PDB file of N, CA and C in Angstrom:
ATOM      1  N   UNK N   1    -116.071  12.730 -10.294  1.00 54.00           N
ATOM      2  CA  UNK N   1    -115.805  11.896  -9.221  1.00 54.00           C
ATOM      3  C   UNK N   1    -116.874  11.375  -8.610  1.00 54.00           C
ATOM      4  N   UNK N   2    -117.966  12.226  -8.355  1.00 53.00           N
ATOM      5  CA  UNK N   2    -119.495  12.169  -8.395  1.00 53.00           C
ATOM      6  C   UNK N   2    -120.257  12.726  -8.802  1.00 53.00           C
ATOM      7  N   UNK N   3    -121.146  12.394  -9.999  1.00 59.00           N
ATOM      8  CA  UNK N   3    -122.219  12.727 -10.669  1.00 59.00           C
ATOM      9  C   UNK N   3    -123.639  13.012 -10.888  1.00 59.00           C
ATOM     10  N   UNK N   4    -123.540  13.198  -9.325  1.00 60.00           N
ATOM     11  CA  UNK N   4    -125.049  12.816  -8.831  1.00 60.00           C
ATOM     12  C   UNK N   4    -124.795  14.226  -7.907  1.00 60.00           C
ATOM     13  N   UNK N   5    -126.546  14.362  -7.893  1.00 59.00           N
ATOM     14  CA  UNK N   5    -126.546  16.004  -6.896  1.00 59.00           C
ATOM     15  C   UNK N   5    -126.145  15.766  -5.661  1.00 59.00           C
ATOM     16  N   UNK N   6    -125.906  15.087  -5.148  1.00 65.00           N
ATOM     17  CA  UNK N   6    -125.799  14.446  -3.135  1.00 65.00           C
ATOM     18  C   UNK N   6    -124.130  15.201  -3.272  1.00 65.00           C
ATOM     19  N   UNK N   7    -123.173  14.905  -4.651  1.00 69.00           N
ATOM     20  CA  UNK N   7    -121.762  15.134  -4.205  1.00 69.00           C
ATOM     21  C   UNK N   7    -121.834  15.791  -3.008  1.00 69.00           C
ATOM     22  N   UNK N   8    -121.843  16.731  -2.946  1.00 70.00           N
ATOM     23  CA  UNK N   8    -121.463  17.444  -1.508  1.00 70.00           C
ATOM     24  C   UNK N   8    -121.637  16.242  -0.099  1.00 70.00           C
ATOM     25  N   UNK N   9    -122.711  15.860   0.021  1.00 73.00           N
ATOM     26  CA  UNK N   9    -123.047  14.782   0.932  1.00 73.00           C
ATOM     27  C   UNK N   9    -121.895  13.686   0.929  1.00 73.00           C
ATOM     28  N   UNK N  10    -121.931  13.154  -0.037  1.00 77.00           N
ATOM     29  CA  UNK N  10    -120.095  12.178  -0.422  1.00 77.00           C
ATOM     30  C   UNK N  10    -118.726  12.724  -0.357  1.00 77.00           C
ATOM     31  N   UNK N  11    -118.554  14.122  -0.256  1.00 79.00           N
ATOM     32  CA  UNK N  11    -117.578  14.820  -0.363  1.00 79.00           C
ATOM     33  C   UNK N  11    -117.927  14.640   1.396  1.00 79.00           C
ATOM     34  N   UNK N  12    -118.874  15.123   2.100  1.00 80.00           N
ATOM     35  CA  UNK N  12    -118.934  15.280   3.270  1.00 80.00           C
ATOM     36  C   UNK N  12    -118.124  13.957   4.317  1.00 80.00           C
ATOM     37  N   UNK N  13    -118.903  12.595   3.404  1.00 82.00           N
ATOM     38  CA  UNK N  13    -118.630  11.883   4.314  1.00 82.00           C
ATOM     39  C   UNK N  13    -117.122  11.483   3.679  1.00 82.00           C
ATOM     40  N   UNK N  14    -116.143  10.949   2.932  1.00 83.00           N
ATOM     41  CA  UNK N  14    -115.426  11.092   3.044  1.00 83.00           C
ATOM     42  C   UNK N  14    -114.107  11.437   3.840  1.00 83.00           C
ATOM     43  N   UNK N  15    -114.770  13.414   3.642  1.00 83.00           N
ATOM     44  CA  UNK N  15    -114.177  13.870   4.942  1.00 83.00           C
ATOM     45  C   UNK N  15    -113.701  13.721   5.857  1.00 83.00           C
ATOM     46  N   UNK N  16    -115.334  13.242   6.487  1.00 85.00           N
ATOM     47  CA  UNK N  16    -115.073  12.606   7.623  1.00 85.00           C
ATOM     48  C   UNK N  16    -114.418  11.330   8.183  1.00 85.00           C
ATOM     49  N   UNK N  17    -114.441  10.306   7.330  1.00 84.00           N
ATOM     50  CA  UNK N  17    -113.923   8.764   7.112  1.00 84.00           C
ATOM     51  C   UNK N  17    -112.078   9.460   7.713  1.00 84.00           C
ATOM     52  N   UNK N  18    -111.834  10.325   7.290  1.00 87.00           N
ATOM     53  CA  UNK N  18    -110.379  10.654   6.783  1.00 87.00           C
ATOM     54  C   UNK N  18    -110.569  11.416   7.577  1.00 87.00           C
ATOM     55  N   UNK N  19    -111.272  12.004   8.406  1.00 84.00           N
ATOM     56  CA  UNK N  19    -110.881  12.918  10.094  1.00 84.00           C
ATOM     57  C   UNK N  19    -110.980  11.694  11.157  1.00 84.00           C
ATOM     58  N   UNK N  20    -111.482  10.586  11.002  1.00 85.00           N
ATOM     59  CA  UNK N  20    -111.613   9.881  11.865  1.00 85.00           C
ATOM     60  C   UNK N  20    -110.266   9.147  11.739  1.00 85.00           C
ATOM     61  N   UNK N  21    -110.168   8.989  10.211  1.00 86.00           N
ATOM     62  CA  UNK N  21    -108.250   7.966   9.852  1.00 86.00           C
ATOM     63  C   UNK N  21    -107.363   8.698  10.385  1.00 86.00           C
ATOM     64  N   UNK N  22    -107.673   9.909  10.653  1.00 87.00           N
ATOM     65  CA  UNK N  22    -106.147  10.926  10.955  1.00 87.00           C
ATOM     66  C   UNK N  22    -106.177  11.249  13.141  1.00 87.00           C
ATOM     67  N   UNK N  23    -107.610  10.373  13.046  1.00 82.00           N
ATOM     68  CA  UNK N  23    -107.765  11.049  14.778  1.00 82.00           C
ATOM     69  C   UNK N  23    -107.077   9.314  15.408  1.00 82.00           C
ATOM     70  N   UNK N  24    -107.329   8.212  14.624  1.00 83.00           N
ATOM     71  CA  UNK N  24    -106.718   6.725  14.950  1.00 83.00           C
ATOM     72  C   UNK N  24    -105.249   6.836  14.387  1.00 83.00           C
ATOM     73  N   UNK N  25    -104.878   7.888  13.595  1.00 85.00           N
ATOM     74  CA  UNK N  25    -103.126   7.899  13.313  1.00 85.00           C
ATOM     75  C   UNK N  25    -102.347   8.627  14.412  1.00 85.00           C
ATOM     76  N   UNK N  26    -103.127   9.946  14.911  1.00 82.00           N
ATOM     77  CA  UNK N  26    -102.212  10.504  16.296  1.00 82.00           C
ATOM     78  C   UNK N  26    -102.510   9.777  17.770  1.00 82.00           C
ATOM     79  N   UNK N  27    -103.485   9.145  17.391  1.00 79.00           N
ATOM     80  CA  UNK N  27    -104.191   8.853  18.501  1.00 79.00           C
ATOM     81  C   UNK N  27    -102.920   7.229  19.270  1.00 79.00           C
ATOM     82  N   UNK N  28    -102.710   7.066  18.500  1.00 83.00           N
ATOM     83  CA  UNK N  28    -102.428   5.389  18.334  1.00 83.00           C
ATOM     84  C   UNK N  28    -100.875   5.450  18.044  1.00 83.00           C
ATOM     85  N   UNK N  29     -99.586   6.365  17.210  1.00 87.00           N
ATOM     86  CA  UNK N  29     -99.103   5.785  16.541  1.00 87.00           C
ATOM     87  C   UNK N  29     -98.197   7.166  17.510  1.00 87.00           C
ATOM     88  N   UNK N  30     -98.378   8.225  17.033  1.00 86.00           N
ATOM     89  CA  UNK N  30     -97.922   9.735  17.999  1.00 86.00           C
ATOM     90  C   UNK N  30     -98.093   9.281  19.151  1.00 86.00           C
ATOM     91  N   UNK N  31     -99.041   9.162  20.113  1.00 86.00           N
ATOM     92  CA  UNK N  31     -98.931   9.091  21.230  1.00 86.00           C
ATOM     93  C   UNK N  31     -98.159   8.337  22.015  1.00 86.00           C
ATOM     94  N   UNK N  32     -98.321   6.480  21.176  1.00 89.00           N
ATOM     95  CA  UNK N  32     -97.668   6.147  21.311  1.00 89.00           C
ATOM     96  C   UNK N  32     -96.057   5.798  21.243  1.00 89.00           C
ATOM     97  N   UNK N  33     -95.701   6.841  20.316  1.00 92.00           N
ATOM     98  CA  UNK N  33     -93.932   7.334  20.260  1.00 92.00           C
ATOM     99  C   UNK N  33     -93.449   8.389  21.340  1.00 92.00           C
ATOM    100  N   UNK N  34     -95.190   8.909  21.280  1.00 91.00           N
ATOM    101  CA  UNK N  34     -94.612   9.966  22.779  1.00 91.00           C
ATOM    102  C   UNK N  34     -93.969   9.121  24.063  1.00 91.00           C
ATOM    103  N   UNK N  35     -95.102   8.132  24.029  1.00 91.00           N
ATOM    104  CA  UNK N  35     -95.416   6.912  25.362  1.00 91.00           C
ATOM    105  C   UNK N  35     -93.622   6.590  25.401  1.00 91.00           C
ATOM    106  N   UNK N  36     -93.586   5.969  24.489  1.00 93.00           N
ATOM    107  CA  UNK N  36     -92.031   4.964  24.365  1.00 93.00           C
ATOM    108  C   UNK N  36     -90.676   5.464  24.511  1.00 93.00           C
ATOM    109  N   UNK N  37     -91.201   7.170  23.921  1.00 94.00           N
ATOM    110  CA  UNK N  37     -89.820   7.930  23.447  1.00 94.00           C
ATOM    111  C   UNK N  37     -90.123   8.566  25.435  1.00 94.00           C
ATOM    112  N   UNK N  38     -90.832   8.309  26.260  1.00 93.00           N
ATOM    113  CA  UNK N  38     -90.945   9.051  27.771  1.00 93.00           C
ATOM    114  C   UNK N  38     -90.727   7.935  28.811  1.00 93.00           C
ATOM    115  N   UNK N  39     -90.851   7.019  28.980  1.00 94.00           N
ATOM    116  CA  UNK N  39     -90.266   5.636  28.789  1.00 94.00           C
ATOM    117  C   UNK N  39     -88.841   5.536  28.738  1.00 94.00           C
ATOM    118  N   UNK N  40     -88.497   5.834  27.251  1.00 94.00           N
ATOM    119  CA  UNK N  40     -86.702   5.546  27.470  1.00 94.00           C
ATOM    120  C   UNK N  40     -86.159   7.089  28.173  1.00 94.00           C
ATOM    121  N   UNK N  41     -87.015   8.171  27.795  1.00 95.00           N
ATOM    122  CA  UNK N  41     -85.563   9.344  27.785  1.00 95.00           C
ATOM    123  C   UNK N  41     -85.713   9.101  30.299  1.00 95.00           C
ATOM    124  N   UNK N  42     -87.105   8.862  30.401  1.00 94.00           N
ATOM    125  CA  UNK N  42     -86.717   8.578  32.246  1.00 94.00           C
ATOM    126  C   UNK N  42     -86.082   7.549  32.688  1.00 94.00           C
ATOM    127  N   UNK N  43     -85.713   6.267  31.701  1.00 94.00           N
ATOM    128  CA  UNK N  43     -84.849   5.356  31.579  1.00 94.00           C
ATOM    129  C   UNK N  43     -83.194   5.830  31.400  1.00 94.00           C
ATOM    130  N   UNK N  44     -82.964   6.587  30.549  1.00 95.00           N
ATOM    131  CA  UNK N  44     -81.786   7.366  30.463  1.00 95.00           C
ATOM    132  C   UNK N  44     -81.610   8.265  31.685  1.00 95.00           C
ATOM    133  N   UNK N  45     -81.640   9.292  31.695  1.00 95.00           N
ATOM    134  CA  UNK N  45     -81.643  10.072  32.806  1.00 95.00           C
ATOM    135  C   UNK N  45     -81.406   9.768  33.811  1.00 95.00           C
ATOM    136  N   UNK N  46     -82.434   8.647  34.248  1.00 94.00           N
ATOM    137  CA  UNK N  46     -82.130   8.222  35.474  1.00 94.00           C
ATOM    138  C   UNK N  46     -81.264   6.348  36.210  1.00 94.00           C
ATOM    139  N   UNK N  47     -81.270   6.431  34.844  1.00 93.00           N
ATOM    140  CA  UNK N  47     -80.800   4.596  34.972  1.00 93.00           C
ATOM    141  C   UNK N  47     -81.982   3.748  35.969  1.00 93.00           C
ATOM    142  N   UNK N  48     -82.361   4.334  35.996  1.00 93.00           N
ATOM    143  CA  UNK N  48     -83.731   3.492  37.314  1.00 93.00           C
ATOM    144  C   UNK N  48     -84.690   2.473  36.493  1.00 93.00           C
ATOM    145  N   UNK N  49     -84.658   1.351  36.883  1.00 94.00           N
ATOM    146  CA  UNK N  49     -85.920   0.934  36.087  1.00 94.00           C
ATOM    147  C   UNK N  49     -87.542   0.843  36.631  1.00 94.00           C
ATOM    148  N   UNK N  50     -86.924   1.940  37.789  1.00 95.00           N
ATOM    149  CA  UNK N  50     -87.893   1.504  38.700  1.00 95.00           C
ATOM    150  C   UNK N  50     -88.501   2.786  38.273  1.00 95.00           C
ATOM    151  N   UNK N  51     -88.173   4.073  38.419  1.00 94.00           N
ATOM    152  CA  UNK N  51     -88.622   4.859  37.766  1.00 94.00           C
ATOM    153  C   UNK N  51     -89.017   4.804  36.160  1.00 94.00           C
ATOM    154  N   UNK N  52     -88.652   4.352  35.339  1.00 94.00           N
ATOM    155  CA  UNK N  52     -88.924   3.933  34.378  1.00 94.00           C
ATOM    156  C   UNK N  52     -90.231   3.184  33.999  1.00 94.00           C
ATOM    157  N   UNK N  53     -90.494   1.756  34.894  1.00 95.00           N
ATOM    158  CA  UNK N  53     -91.769   1.070  35.661  1.00 95.00           C
ATOM    159  C   UNK N  53     -92.788   2.304  35.860  1.00 95.00           C
ATOM    160  N   UNK N  54     -92.622   2.942  36.859  1.00 95.00           N
ATOM    161  CA  UNK N  54     -93.263   4.274  37.762  1.00 95.00           C
ATOM    162  C   UNK N  54     -94.006   5.021  35.445  1.00 95.00           C
ATOM    163  N   UNK N  55     -92.697   5.163  34.970  1.00 94.00           N
ATOM    164  CA  UNK N  55     -93.477   6.122  33.690  1.00 94.00           C
ATOM    165  C   UNK N  55     -93.649   5.398  32.708  1.00 94.00           C
ATOM    166  N   UNK N  56     -93.820   3.450  32.281  1.00 94.00           N
ATOM    167  CA  UNK N  56     -94.256   3.372  31.670  1.00 94.00           C
ATOM    168  C   UNK N  56     -96.120   3.092  32.435  1.00 94.00           C
ATOM    169  N   UNK N  57     -96.332   3.147  33.835  1.00 95.00           N
ATOM    170  CA  UNK N  57     -97.611   2.755  34.249  1.00 95.00           C
ATOM    171  C   UNK N  57     -98.235   4.302  34.154  1.00 95.00           C
ATOM    172  N   UNK N  58     -97.292   5.163  34.679  1.00 94.00           N
ATOM    173  CA  UNK N  58     -98.118   6.755  34.429  1.00 94.00           C
ATOM    174  C   UNK N  58     -98.794   6.918  32.802  1.00 94.00           C
ATOM    175  N   UNK N  59     -97.941   6.563  31.638  1.00 92.00           N
ATOM    176  CA  UNK N  59     -98.021   6.845  30.770  1.00 92.00           C
ATOM    177  C   UNK N  59     -99.464   5.838  30.094  1.00 92.00           C
ATOM    178  N   UNK N  60     -99.387   4.975  30.621  1.00 92.00           N
ATOM    179  CA  UNK N  60    -100.365   3.847  30.186  1.00 92.00           C
ATOM    180  C   UNK N  60    -101.368   4.283  30.913  1.00 92.00           C
ATOM    181  N   UNK N  61    -101.365   4.626  32.090  1.00 93.00           N
ATOM    182  CA  UNK N  61    -103.107   5.472  32.835  1.00 93.00           C
ATOM    183  C   UNK N  61    -103.511   6.083  31.736  1.00 93.00           C
ATOM    184  N   UNK N  62    -102.280   7.189  31.412  1.00 90.00           N
ATOM    185  CA  UNK N  62    -103.066   8.814  30.197  1.00 90.00           C
ATOM    186  C   UNK N  62    -103.454   7.633  28.670  1.00 90.00           C
ATOM    187  N   UNK N  63    -102.239   6.892  28.480  1.00 88.00           N
ATOM    188  CA  UNK N  63    -103.419   6.245  27.264  1.00 88.00           C
ATOM    189  C   UNK N  63    -104.871   5.984  27.190  1.00 88.00           C
ATOM    190  N   UNK N  64    -105.022   5.489  28.334  1.00 88.00           N
ATOM    191  CA  UNK N  64    -105.950   4.362  28.813  1.00 88.00           C
ATOM    192  C   UNK N  64    -107.338   5.665  28.593  1.00 88.00           C
ATOM    193  N   UNK N  65    -107.032   7.319  29.212  1.00 87.00           N
ATOM    194  CA  UNK N  65    -107.920   7.970  29.777  1.00 87.00           C
ATOM    195  C   UNK N  65    -107.821   8.019  28.015  1.00 87.00           C
ATOM    196  N   UNK N  66    -107.112   8.608  27.141  1.00 84.00           N
ATOM    197  CA  UNK N  66    -106.850   9.302  25.628  1.00 84.00           C
ATOM    198  C   UNK N  66    -108.467   8.107  25.198  1.00 84.00           C
ATOM    199  N   UNK N  67    -108.013   6.302  25.238  1.00 81.00           N
ATOM    200  CA  UNK N  67    -108.506   6.037  24.638  1.00 81.00           C
ATOM    201  C   UNK N  67    -109.911   5.445  24.329  1.00 81.00           C
ATOM    202  N   UNK N  68    -110.300   6.333  26.246  1.00 83.00           N
ATOM    203  CA  UNK N  68    -111.752   6.105  26.507  1.00 83.00           C
ATOM    204  C   UNK N  68    -112.209   7.095  26.341  1.00 83.00           C
ATOM    205  N   UNK N  69    -111.964   8.145  25.583  1.00 82.00           N
ATOM    206  CA  UNK N  69    -112.602   9.616  25.814  1.00 82.00           C
ATOM    207  C   UNK N  69    -113.503   9.375  25.677  1.00 82.00           C
ATOM    208  N   UNK N  70    -114.448   8.839  24.386  1.00 79.00           N
ATOM    209  CA  UNK N  70    -115.688   8.706  23.490  1.00 79.00           C
ATOM    210  C   UNK N  70    -116.874   8.521  24.543  1.00 79.00           C
ATOM    211  N   UNK N  71    -116.462   7.543  26.046  1.00 81.00           N
ATOM    212  CA  UNK N  71    -117.227   6.576  26.650  1.00 81.00           C
ATOM    213  C   UNK N  71    -116.857   7.490  27.668  1.00 81.00           C
ATOM    214  N   UNK N  72    -116.159   7.948  28.616  1.00 80.00           N
ATOM    215  CA  UNK N  72    -116.352   9.403  29.657  1.00 80.00           C
ATOM    216  C   UNK N  72    -117.239  10.314  29.325  1.00 80.00           C
ATOM    217  N   UNK N  73    -117.262  11.252  27.534  1.00 81.00           N
ATOM    218  CA  UNK N  73    -117.996  11.679  27.631  1.00 81.00           C
ATOM    219  C   UNK N  73    -119.272  11.799  27.508  1.00 81.00           C
ATOM    220  N   UNK N  74    -119.561  10.046  26.810  1.00 83.00           N
ATOM    221  CA  UNK N  74    -120.849   9.990  26.968  1.00 83.00           C
ATOM    222  C   UNK N  74    -121.222  10.136  28.261  1.00 83.00           C
ATOM    223  N   UNK N  75    -120.681   9.277  29.579  1.00 82.00           N
ATOM    224  CA  UNK N  75    -121.080   9.657  30.443  1.00 82.00           C
ATOM    225  C   UNK N  75    -121.523  10.523  31.111  1.00 82.00           C
ATOM    226  N   UNK N  76    -120.168  10.986  30.812  1.00 80.00           N
ATOM    227  CA  UNK N  76    -120.331  12.891  31.737  1.00 80.00           C
ATOM    228  C   UNK N  76    -121.521  13.448  30.960  1.00 80.00           C
ATOM    229  N   UNK N  77    -121.642  13.589  30.161  1.00 81.00           N
ATOM    230  CA  UNK N  77    -123.286  14.384  29.433  1.00 81.00           C
ATOM    231  C   UNK N  77    -124.398  13.717  29.876  1.00 81.00           C
ATOM    232  N   UNK N  78    -124.063  12.625  30.068  1.00 82.00           N
ATOM    233  CA  UNK N  78    -125.748  11.543  30.492  1.00 82.00           C
ATOM    234  C   UNK N  78    -125.966  12.087  31.945  1.00 82.00           C
ATOM    235  N   UNK N  79    -124.948  12.107  32.752  1.00 80.00           N
ATOM    236  CA  UNK N  79    -125.310  12.777  34.008  1.00 80.00           C
ATOM    237  C   UNK N  79    -125.449  13.991  34.151  1.00 80.00           C
ATOM    238  N   UNK N  80    -124.812  15.387  33.341  1.00 80.00           N
ATOM    239  CA  UNK N  80    -125.542  16.176  33.407  1.00 80.00           C
ATOM    240  C   UNK N  80    -126.802  16.371  32.811  1.00 80.00           C
ATOM    241  N   UNK N  81    -127.116  15.908  31.555  1.00 80.00           N
ATOM    242  CA  UNK N  81    -127.907  15.868  31.818  1.00 80.00           C
ATOM    243  C   UNK N  81    -129.907  15.335  32.836  1.00 80.00           C
ATOM    244  N   UNK N  82    -129.378  14.609  33.509  1.00 76.00           N
ATOM    245  CA  UNK N  82    -129.925  13.781  34.473  1.00 76.00           C
ATOM    246  C   UNK N  82    -131.440  14.753  35.506  1.00 76.00           C
ATOM    247  N   UNK N  83    -131.899  14.660  36.554  1.00 69.00           N
ATOM    248  CA  UNK N  83    -132.405  16.334  36.882  1.00 69.00           C
ATOM    249  C   UNK N  83    -132.176  15.686  37.886  1.00 69.00           C
ATOM    250  N   UNK N  84    -130.975  16.092  38.876  1.00 66.00           N
ATOM    251  CA  UNK N  84    -130.930  16.309  40.443  1.00 66.00           C
ATOM    252  C   UNK N  84    -131.186  16.673  41.274  1.00 66.00           C
ATOM    253  N   UNK N  85    -132.583  16.955  41.269  1.00 66.00           N
ATOM    254  CA  UNK N  85    -133.458  18.415  42.107  1.00 66.00           C
ATOM    255  C   UNK N  85    -133.730  17.281  43.223  1.00 66.00           C
ATOM    256  N   UNK N  86    -134.238  18.332  43.889  1.00 58.00           N
ATOM    257  CA  UNK N  86    -134.652  17.203  45.292  1.00 58.00           C
ATOM    258  C   UNK N  86    -136.245  16.738  45.254  1.00 58.00           C
ATOM    259  N   UNK N  87    -136.947  15.770  45.300  1.00 58.00           N
ATOM    260  CA  UNK N  87    -138.897  15.651  45.034  1.00 58.00           C
ATOM    261  C   UNK N  87    -139.341  16.028  45.638  1.00 58.00           C
ATOM    262  N   UNK N  88    -141.216  16.155  45.317  1.00 58.00           N
ATOM    263  CA  UNK N  88    -141.801  16.782  46.798  1.00 58.00           C
ATOM    264  C   UNK N  88    -142.295  16.489  47.618  1.00 58.00           C
ATOM    265  N   UNK N  89    -141.505  14.984  47.505  1.00 64.00           N
ATOM    266  CA  UNK N  89    -142.208  14.287  48.949  1.00 64.00           C
ATOM    267  C   UNK N  89    -141.395  14.431  50.222  1.00 64.00           C
ATOM    268  N   UNK N  90    -140.286  15.457  50.180  1.00 61.00           N
ATOM    269  CA  UNK N  90    -139.333  15.501  51.277  1.00 61.00           C
ATOM    270  C   UNK N  90    -139.548  16.421  52.392  1.00 61.00           C
ATOM    271  N   UNK N  91    -139.697  16.404  53.306  1.00 67.00           N
ATOM    272  CA  UNK N  91    -140.502  17.409  54.015  1.00 67.00           C
ATOM    273  C   UNK N  91    -139.732  17.755  55.843  1.00 67.00           C
ATOM    274  N   UNK N  92    -139.568  18.995  56.045  1.00 72.00           N
ATOM    275  CA  UNK N  92    -138.811  19.397  56.919  1.00 72.00           C
ATOM    276  C   UNK N  92    -139.885  19.633  58.147  1.00 72.00           C
ATOM    277  N   UNK N  93    -139.041  18.275  59.409  1.00 73.00           N
ATOM    278  CA  UNK N  93    -140.246  18.316  60.586  1.00 73.00           C
ATOM    279  C   UNK N  93    -139.590  18.745  61.656  1.00 73.00           C
ATOM    280  N   UNK N  94    -140.523  19.406  62.484  1.00 75.00           N
ATOM    281  CA  UNK N  94    -139.950  20.223  63.490  1.00 75.00           C
ATOM    282  C   UNK N  94    -140.265  19.274  64.449  1.00 75.00           C
ATOM    283  N   UNK N  95    -139.161  18.807  65.377  1.00 75.00           N
ATOM    284  CA  UNK N  95    -139.277  18.588  66.985  1.00 75.00           C
ATOM    285  C   UNK N  95    -139.718  19.264  67.392  1.00 75.00           C
ATOM    286  N   UNK N  96    -140.953  19.354  68.310  1.00 72.00           N
ATOM    287  CA  UNK N  96    -141.135  20.436  69.676  1.00 72.00           C
ATOM    288  C   UNK N  96    -141.072  19.228  71.083  1.00 72.00           C
ATOM    289  N   UNK N  97    -140.091  19.617  72.104  1.00 69.00           N
ATOM    290  CA  UNK N  97    -140.272  19.492  73.463  1.00 69.00           C
ATOM    291  C   UNK N  97    -142.123  19.576  74.012  1.00 69.00           C
ATOM    292  N   UNK N  98    -142.202  18.438  74.533  1.00 68.00           N
ATOM    293  CA  UNK N  98    -143.451  19.146  75.275  1.00 68.00           C
ATOM    294  C   UNK N  98    -142.627  18.879  76.653  1.00 68.00           C
ATOM    295  N   UNK N  99    -141.950  18.431  76.941  1.00 63.00           N
ATOM    296  CA  UNK N  99    -141.448  18.334  79.053  1.00 63.00           C
ATOM    297  C   UNK N  99    -140.813  19.316  78.980  1.00 63.00           C
ATOM    298  N   UNK N 100    -140.643  20.992  77.540  1.00 60.00           N
ATOM    299  CA  UNK N 100    -139.876  21.868  78.604  1.00 60.00           C
ATOM    300  C   UNK N 100    -138.776  22.153  78.618  1.00 60.00           C
ATOM    301  N   UNK N 101    -138.457  21.098  77.974  1.00 57.00           N
ATOM    302  CA  UNK N 101    -136.754  20.749  78.394  1.00 57.00           C
ATOM    303  C   UNK N 101    -136.111  20.008  79.669  1.00 57.00           C
ATOM    304  N   UNK N 102    -136.723  19.254  80.557  1.00 58.00           N
ATOM    305  CA  UNK N 102    -136.624  18.157  81.328  1.00 58.00           C
ATOM    306  C   UNK N 102    -136.558  17.345  80.924  1.00 58.00           C
ATOM    307  N   UNK N 103    -135.707  16.352  81.081  1.00 57.00           N
ATOM    308  CA  UNK N 103    -135.048  15.029  81.099  1.00 57.00           C
ATOM    309  C   UNK N 103    -136.621  14.482  81.071  1.00 57.00           C
ATOM    310  N   UNK N 104    -136.783  13.073  80.095  1.00 56.00           N
ATOM    311  CA  UNK N 104    -137.351  12.552  79.936  1.00 56.00           C
ATOM    312  C   UNK N 104    -136.680  11.572  80.750  1.00 56.00           C
ATOM    313  N   UNK N 105    -137.982  10.943  81.429  1.00 60.00           N
ATOM    314  CA  UNK N 105    -137.647   9.626  82.033  1.00 60.00           C
ATOM    315  C   UNK N 105    -136.917   8.680  81.669  1.00 60.00           C
ATOM    316  N   UNK N 106    -136.125   7.591  81.390  1.00 60.00           N
ATOM    317  CA  UNK N 106    -135.781   6.685  80.677  1.00 60.00           C
ATOM    318  C   UNK N 106    -134.871   6.727  79.713  1.00 60.00           C
ATOM    319  N   UNK N 107    -134.542   8.120  79.477  1.00 59.00           N
ATOM    320  CA  UNK N 107    -133.823   8.303  78.449  1.00 59.00           C
ATOM    321  C   UNK N 107    -132.318   8.696  79.085  1.00 59.00           C
ATOM    322  N   UNK N 108    -131.325   8.338  78.158  1.00 60.00           N
ATOM    323  CA  UNK N 108    -129.730   8.917  78.557  1.00 60.00           C
ATOM    324  C   UNK N 108    -130.201  10.800  77.942  1.00 60.00           C
ATOM    325  N   UNK N 109    -128.715  11.329  79.111  1.00 51.00           N
ATOM    326  CA  UNK N 109    -128.556  12.884  79.109  1.00 51.00           C
ATOM    327  C   UNK N 109    -127.432  12.959  79.033  1.00 51.00           C
TER     328      UNK N 109
END
């Protein structure tokens, strides 16, 4: 099949492509069947279009999260890499009351 010394690279590329195809198959076909089956089972158990609609909306949200998993994981990784420490410009200032606690004229107490 491969006649070059880089046969392992070609084989790994093939396996990687096949893994992506399997992931797509599972995401689209298997989860799609589960989605349709759960909406159908909800309607069959309750005979309520409202409950079936709510199950369809909930399932669509779950499918949307699964479909955008790569975007969400990238955003999460970027957020974790950011430096969230407080900068050196921030200082705590202590206010000393020069009146000794007496009310200052012209202010509300």
